[in-house]
């Protein structure tokens, strides 16, 4: 934290690399930890290219994973808006197959891929930006002491913009998946929505998205960061500096799944409101919330836990894999500054 060896780096301490033996600067780094691999990083931490590649990792992690679970997401949305017909996960799949056939399970994949790719670009890319910039405003001691608050603030700021990018395609996706016979393709659904309600059709769900996604993302990033820290401290039998890249990716996956379970619970009520709101014309978030009631907003929670847990774990795994592939600097687990020690 607060290292002076890398410009703009208020999170990663790499000063120990200055005195790294020459024998570790060549092929012997293969299979060594990311903390040591910083020596062979292709891009400077915090540079424009670094941040753009982080955005690319976010696009791939969010776009691919959300598209892969479209069938489960479709059933979850239908359970939320029509619980009398779609009573459970298995029965929901059965009803969907009976009504729409196997192709029906993939309905909404195109807006899902486009929308969540854009969301991932802003979510992960801007998270790195805000995390660096907010840390620069703090001293080394405060950046470490308040690191959970830093993660929460950076992720909330990033998600605010990410939801604006996601909202149009999310609205199209939910309309296609939950309103029977409305439209089968993105090309048909988007113009139809615009002709019926104008531009408002694509952005009326922004506020509920913020209600759902900002708490979700705050939990996703802060819980992940602190879970990784706890795993290395209490569970992994050796220090992070002795773990291979594969072992660290395994820790990333486990921490991502744990974070995902908490994310699902925190964001589910707002997710239910978004699903119903985008299905109907002329409704407001407060109207939907009053109509659903306390019990109604928790419909489909188990399906969402399975979906979001797996989703979050895979997203972090893909995101970190992109960093490994492009040899981006990987900060080690935060350590207390020397002044605190």
Coordinates of C-alpha atoms in Angstrom, one line a residue:
X1 CA 0.0 0.0 0.0
X2 CA 1.3 3.4 -1.0
X3 CA 4.4 2.1 -2.7
X4 CA 6.6 4.7 -4.5
X5 CA 8.0 2.2 -7.0
X6 CA 4.9 2.2 -9.2
X7 CA 3.3 5.5 -10.2
X8 CA -0.3 6.0 -9.0
X9 CA -0.1 2.7 -7.0
X10 CA -1.6 3.3 -3.6
X11 CA -2.7 -0.3 -3.1
X12 CA 0.3 -2.5 -4.2
X13 CA 3.5 -2.6 -2.3
X14 CA 6.3 -3.6 -4.7
X15 CA 9.3 -2.0 -3.1
X16 CA 10.7 -5.4 -2.2
X17 CA 11.2 -6.1 -5.9
X18 CA 14.0 -3.6 -6.2
X19 CA 16.3 -6.0 -4.4
X20 CA 15.1 -9.1 -6.1
X21 CA 17.9 -11.5 -7.1
X22 CA 18.7 -11.6 -10.8
X23 CA 18.1 -15.3 -10.7
X24 CA 14.4 -14.7 -10.1
X25 CA 14.0 -12.3 -13.1
X26 CA 14.1 -14.9 -15.8
X27 CA 12.5 -18.3 -16.4
X28 CA 12.5 -19.2 -12.7
X29 CA 9.5 -16.9 -12.2
X30 CA 7.3 -19.5 -14.0
X31 CA 4.8 -20.9 -11.6
X32 CA 5.8 -18.3 -9.0
X33 CA 3.3 -16.0 -7.3
X34 CA 1.9 -12.8 -8.9
X35 CA 3.6 -10.8 -6.2
X36 CA 7.0 -11.8 -7.7
X37 CA 5.6 -11.8 -11.3
X38 CA 5.2 -8.0 -11.0
X39 CA 8.8 -7.8 -12.2
X40 CA 7.8 -9.1 -15.6
X41 CA 4.5 -7.1 -15.9
X42 CA 3.7 -5.8 -19.3
X43 CA 1.9 -2.7 -18.2
X44 CA 2.3 -0.2 -15.4
X45 CA -0.2 -0.4 -12.6
X46 CA -2.7 2.4 -13.0
X47 CA -1.7 3.3 -16.6
X48 CA -4.4 3.9 -19.3
X49 CA -3.6 0.6 -21.0
X50 CA -3.7 -1.3 -17.7
X51 CA -7.2 0.2 -17.0
X52 CA -8.5 -0.5 -20.5
X53 CA -7.4 -4.2 -20.2
X54 CA -9.1 -4.4 -16.8
X55 CA -12.2 -3.1 -18.6
X56 CA -11.8 -5.8 -21.3
X57 CA -11.5 -8.4 -18.5
X58 CA -14.8 -7.1 -17.1
X59 CA -16.5 -7.3 -20.5
X60 CA -15.5 -10.9 -20.9
X61 CA -16.3 -11.9 -17.3
X62 CA -19.8 -10.3 -17.2
X63 CA -20.9 -10.8 -20.8
X64 CA -19.9 -14.5 -21.1
X65 CA -21.1 -15.6 -17.7
X66 CA -24.5 -13.9 -17.8
X67 CA -25.1 -15.2 -21.3
X68 CA -24.2 -18.8 -20.2
X69 CA -26.9 -18.8 -17.5
X70 CA -29.7 -17.2 -19.6
X71 CA -32.0 -20.3 -19.1
X72 CA -31.7 -20.1 -15.3
X73 CA -32.2 -16.3 -15.4
X74 CA -35.2 -16.7 -17.6
X75 CA -36.9 -19.2 -15.2
X76 CA -36.0 -17.0 -12.3
X77 CA -37.6 -13.9 -13.9
X78 CA -40.7 -15.8 -14.7
X79 CA -41.0 -17.1 -11.2
X80 CA -40.9 -13.5 -10.0
X81 CA -43.5 -12.2 -12.3
X82 CA -45.9 -15.2 -12.5
X83 CA -45.3 -17.4 -9.4
X84 CA -48.6 -19.2 -9.8
X85 CA -47.5 -20.7 -13.1
X86 CA -43.7 -21.0 -12.4
X87 CA -43.7 -22.4 -8.9
X88 CA -40.1 -23.7 -8.7
X89 CA -36.9 -24.1 -10.6
X90 CA -37.5 -27.6 -11.9
X91 CA -41.2 -27.0 -12.7
X92 CA -40.3 -23.7 -14.2
X93 CA -37.9 -25.4 -16.7
X94 CA -40.6 -27.9 -17.4
X95 CA -43.3 -25.3 -18.2
X96 CA -40.9 -23.3 -20.3
X97 CA -39.9 -26.4 -22.4
X98 CA -43.5 -27.3 -22.8
X99 CA -44.6 -23.8 -23.9
X100 CA -41.6 -22.6 -25.9
X101 CA -39.5 -25.7 -26.7
X102 CA -35.7 -26.0 -26.2
X103 CA -35.0 -22.7 -28.1
X104 CA -37.2 -20.9 -25.6
X105 CA -34.7 -21.4 -22.9
X106 CA -32.2 -19.1 -24.8
X107 CA -34.7 -16.3 -25.3
X108 CA -33.0 -12.9 -24.5
X109 CA -29.4 -14.1 -25.0
X110 CA -28.5 -11.2 -27.3
X111 CA -29.6 -8.3 -25.1
X112 CA -28.0 -10.2 -22.1
X113 CA -24.7 -10.5 -23.9
X114 CA -24.6 -6.9 -25.1
X115 CA -26.0 -5.3 -21.9
X116 CA -23.8 -7.2 -19.4
X117 CA -20.7 -6.8 -21.5
X118 CA -21.1 -3.0 -21.3
X119 CA -21.9 -3.3 -17.6
X120 CA -18.7 -5.3 -17.1
X121 CA -16.6 -2.8 -18.9
X122 CA -17.7 0.0 -16.6
X123 CA -18.0 -2.1 -13.4
X124 CA -14.5 -3.6 -13.4
X125 CA -12.7 -0.9 -15.3
X126 CA -14.0 2.0 -13.2
X127 CA -13.6 0.0 -10.0
X128 CA -9.9 0.0 -10.6
X129 CA -9.9 3.7 -11.5
X130 CA -11.9 4.7 -8.4
X131 CA -9.9 2.4 -6.1
X132 CA -6.6 4.0 -7.2
X133 CA -7.9 7.6 -7.1
X134 CA -9.7 7.3 -3.7
X135 CA -6.6 5.6 -2.2
X136 CA -4.5 8.6 -3.5
X137 CA -6.6 10.9 -1.4
X138 CA -5.7 9.0 1.8
X139 CA -2.4 8.4 3.6
X140 CA -0.8 5.0 3.5
X141 CA -2.1 4.3 7.0
X142 CA -5.6 5.4 6.2
X143 CA -5.7 3.5 2.9
X144 CA -4.9 0.3 4.8
X145 CA -7.0 1.0 7.9
X146 CA -10.1 2.0 5.8
X147 CA -9.6 -0.5 3.0
X148 CA -13.1 -2.0 3.4
X149 CA -14.6 1.5 3.0
X150 CA -12.4 2.2 0.1
X151 CA -13.6 -1.0 -1.7
X152 CA -17.3 -0.1 -0.9
X153 CA -16.9 3.5 -2.2
X154 CA -15.0 2.5 -5.4
X155 CA -17.4 -0.3 -6.3
X156 CA -20.5 1.9 -5.7
X157 CA -19.1 4.7 -7.8
X158 CA -18.3 2.3 -10.7
X159 CA -21.7 0.6 -10.6
X160 CA -23.6 3.9 -10.8
X161 CA -22.2 4.3 -14.3
X162 CA -22.3 0.6 -15.2
X163 CA -26.1 0.5 -14.6
X164 CA -26.7 3.4 -17.0
X165 CA -24.9 1.3 -19.6
X166 CA -26.9 -1.9 -18.7
X167 CA -30.4 -0.5 -18.4
X168 CA -31.5 -0.4 -22.0
X169 CA -30.6 -4.1 -22.8
X170 CA -31.8 -5.2 -19.4
X171 CA -35.3 -3.8 -20.2
X172 CA -35.4 -5.5 -23.5
X173 CA -34.2 -8.8 -22.0
X174 CA -36.9 -8.9 -19.3
X175 CA -39.6 -7.8 -21.8
X176 CA -38.7 -10.7 -24.1
X177 CA -38.4 -13.3 -21.4
X178 CA -41.5 -12.4 -19.3
X179 CA -44.1 -11.1 -21.7
X180 CA -45.3 -14.1 -23.8
X181 CA -45.5 -13.5 -27.5
X182 CA -44.0 -10.0 -27.3
X183 CA -40.9 -10.6 -29.4
X184 CA -38.4 -13.3 -30.0
X185 CA -35.4 -11.3 -31.1
X186 CA -33.6 -8.1 -30.0
X187 CA -34.2 -6.6 -33.5
X188 CA -37.9 -7.0 -33.0
X189 CA -38.2 -6.1 -29.3
X190 CA -36.2 -2.9 -29.2
X191 CA -38.0 -1.0 -32.0
X192 CA -41.4 -2.2 -30.6
X193 CA -40.6 -0.9 -27.1
X194 CA -39.4 2.4 -28.5
X195 CA -42.6 2.9 -30.6
X196 CA -44.8 2.1 -27.6
X197 CA -43.2 4.1 -24.8
X198 CA -40.3 6.0 -26.4
X199 CA -36.8 6.3 -24.8
X200 CA -38.3 6.0 -21.3
X201 CA -39.0 2.3 -21.9
X202 CA -35.3 1.6 -21.8
X203 CA -34.4 3.7 -18.8
X204 CA -37.4 3.5 -16.5
X205 CA -35.6 0.6 -14.7
X206 CA -32.4 2.6 -13.9
X207 CA -33.4 3.5 -10.4
X208 CA -34.4 -0.1 -9.5
X209 CA -31.2 -1.2 -11.1
X210 CA -29.3 1.1 -8.8
X211 CA -31.3 -0.3 -5.9
X212 CA -30.3 -3.9 -7.0
X213 CA -26.9 -3.5 -8.4
X214 CA -25.1 -1.0 -6.2
X215 CA -25.6 -2.9 -3.0
X216 CA -24.8 -6.1 -4.9
X217 CA -21.6 -4.7 -6.4
X218 CA -20.5 -3.2 -3.1
X219 CA -20.9 -6.6 -1.5
X220 CA -19.3 -8.3 -4.5
X221 CA -16.1 -6.3 -4.4
X222 CA -15.7 -5.7 -0.7
X223 CA -16.7 -9.2 0.4
X224 CA -14.4 -10.7 -2.3
X225 CA -11.4 -8.6 -1.3
X226 CA -11.7 -9.3 2.4
X227 CA -12.5 -13.0 1.8
X228 CA -9.3 -13.4 -0.2
X229 CA -7.4 -11.7 2.6
X230 CA -9.1 -14.1 5.2
X231 CA -8.5 -17.2 3.1
X232 CA -4.8 -16.5 2.8
X233 CA -4.6 -15.7 6.6
X234 CA -6.6 -18.5 8.0
X235 CA -7.2 -21.3 5.4
X236 CA -4.5 -21.5 2.8
X237 CA -1.6 -23.5 4.5
X238 CA 1.1 -21.3 2.9
X239 CA 1.7 -17.6 2.3
X240 CA 0.4 -16.0 -0.9
X241 CA 4.0 -15.4 -1.9
X242 CA 4.5 -19.2 -2.1
X243 CA 1.3 -20.0 -4.1
X244 CA 1.4 -20.6 -7.8
X245 CA -0.9 -18.8 -10.2
X246 CA -3.2 -21.8 -10.4
X247 CA -3.5 -21.9 -6.6
X248 CA -4.2 -18.2 -6.5
X249 CA -6.9 -18.6 -9.1
X250 CA -8.5 -21.3 -7.0
X251 CA -8.6 -18.9 -4.1
X252 CA -10.1 -16.3 -6.4
X253 CA -12.9 -18.8 -7.4
X254 CA -13.7 -19.8 -3.8
X255 CA -13.8 -16.2 -2.6
X256 CA -15.9 -15.2 -5.5
X257 CA -18.5 -17.9 -4.7
X258 CA -18.7 -16.8 -1.1
X259 CA -19.1 -13.2 -2.1
X260 CA -21.8 -14.2 -4.6
X261 CA -24.0 -15.8 -2.0
X262 CA -24.1 -12.6 0.1
X263 CA -24.6 -10.6 -3.1
X264 CA -27.7 -12.6 -4.0
X265 CA -29.4 -12.1 -0.7
X266 CA -28.7 -8.4 -0.6
X267 CA -29.9 -7.6 -4.1
X268 CA -32.8 -10.0 -4.5
X269 CA -35.7 -7.8 -3.4
X270 CA -34.7 -5.1 -5.9
X271 CA -34.2 -7.7 -8.6
X272 CA -37.8 -8.9 -8.1
X273 CA -39.0 -5.3 -8.6
X274 CA -36.9 -4.9 -11.7
X275 CA -38.3 -8.0 -13.3
X276 CA -42.0 -7.1 -12.7
X277 CA -41.4 -3.4 -13.6
X278 CA -39.9 -4.2 -17.0
X279 CA -42.6 -6.6 -17.8
X280 CA -45.4 -4.1 -17.3
X281 CA -46.3 -0.8 -18.9
X282 CA -46.8 2.4 -16.9
X283 CA -45.8 0.9 -13.5
X284 CA -43.5 2.5 -11.0
X285 CA -41.0 0.8 -8.7
X286 CA -43.1 1.8 -5.6
X287 CA -46.3 0.4 -7.1
X288 CA -44.6 -2.9 -7.8
X289 CA -43.1 -3.0 -4.3
X290 CA -46.4 -2.4 -2.6
X291 CA -48.1 -5.0 -4.7
X292 CA -45.5 -7.7 -4.2
X293 CA -45.2 -7.2 -0.4
X294 CA -42.5 -8.6 1.8
X295 CA -43.0 -12.2 0.9
X296 CA -43.3 -11.6 -2.8
X297 CA -40.0 -9.9 -3.2
X298 CA -38.2 -13.0 -2.0
X299 CA -39.7 -15.3 -4.6
X300 CA -37.0 -17.1 -6.6
X301 CA -34.2 -16.5 -4.0
X302 CA -32.8 -20.0 -4.1
X303 CA -32.5 -19.9 -7.8
X304 CA -30.8 -16.5 -7.6
X305 CA -28.3 -17.8 -4.9
X306 CA -27.3 -20.7 -7.2
X307 CA -27.1 -18.3 -10.2
X308 CA -25.3 -15.4 -8.6
X309 CA -22.9 -17.6 -6.5
X310 CA -21.7 -19.4 -9.6
X311 CA -21.8 -16.3 -11.7
X312 CA -19.7 -14.2 -9.3
X313 CA -17.1 -17.0 -8.8
X314 CA -16.7 -17.4 -12.6
X315 CA -16.6 -13.6 -13.1
X316 CA -13.7 -13.2 -10.7
X317 CA -12.0 -16.3 -12.1
X318 CA -12.2 -14.9 -15.7
X319 CA -11.3 -11.4 -14.7
X320 CA -8.1 -12.6 -12.9
X321 CA -7.3 -15.0 -15.7
X322 CA -7.3 -12.1 -18.1
X323 CA -4.9 -10.2 -15.8
X324 CA -2.6 -13.3 -15.8
X325 CA -2.8 -13.6 -19.6
X326 CA -1.8 -10.0 -20.2
X327 CA 0.7 -10.1 -17.4
X328 CA -1.0 -7.2 -15.6
X329 CA 0.3 -6.3 -12.2
X330 CA -1.4 -8.4 -9.5
X331 CA -1.2 -6.8 -6.0
X332 CA -0.6 -9.1 -3.1
X333 CA -2.9 -9.3 -0.1
X334 CA -2.8 -5.9 1.6
X335 CA -0.2 -5.6 4.4
X336 CA 0.0 -3.0 7.2
X337 CA 2.4 -0.2 6.3
X338 CA 5.7 -0.2 8.2
X339 CA 4.6 2.8 10.3
X340 CA 1.7 0.7 11.7
X341 CA 3.9 -2.3 12.2

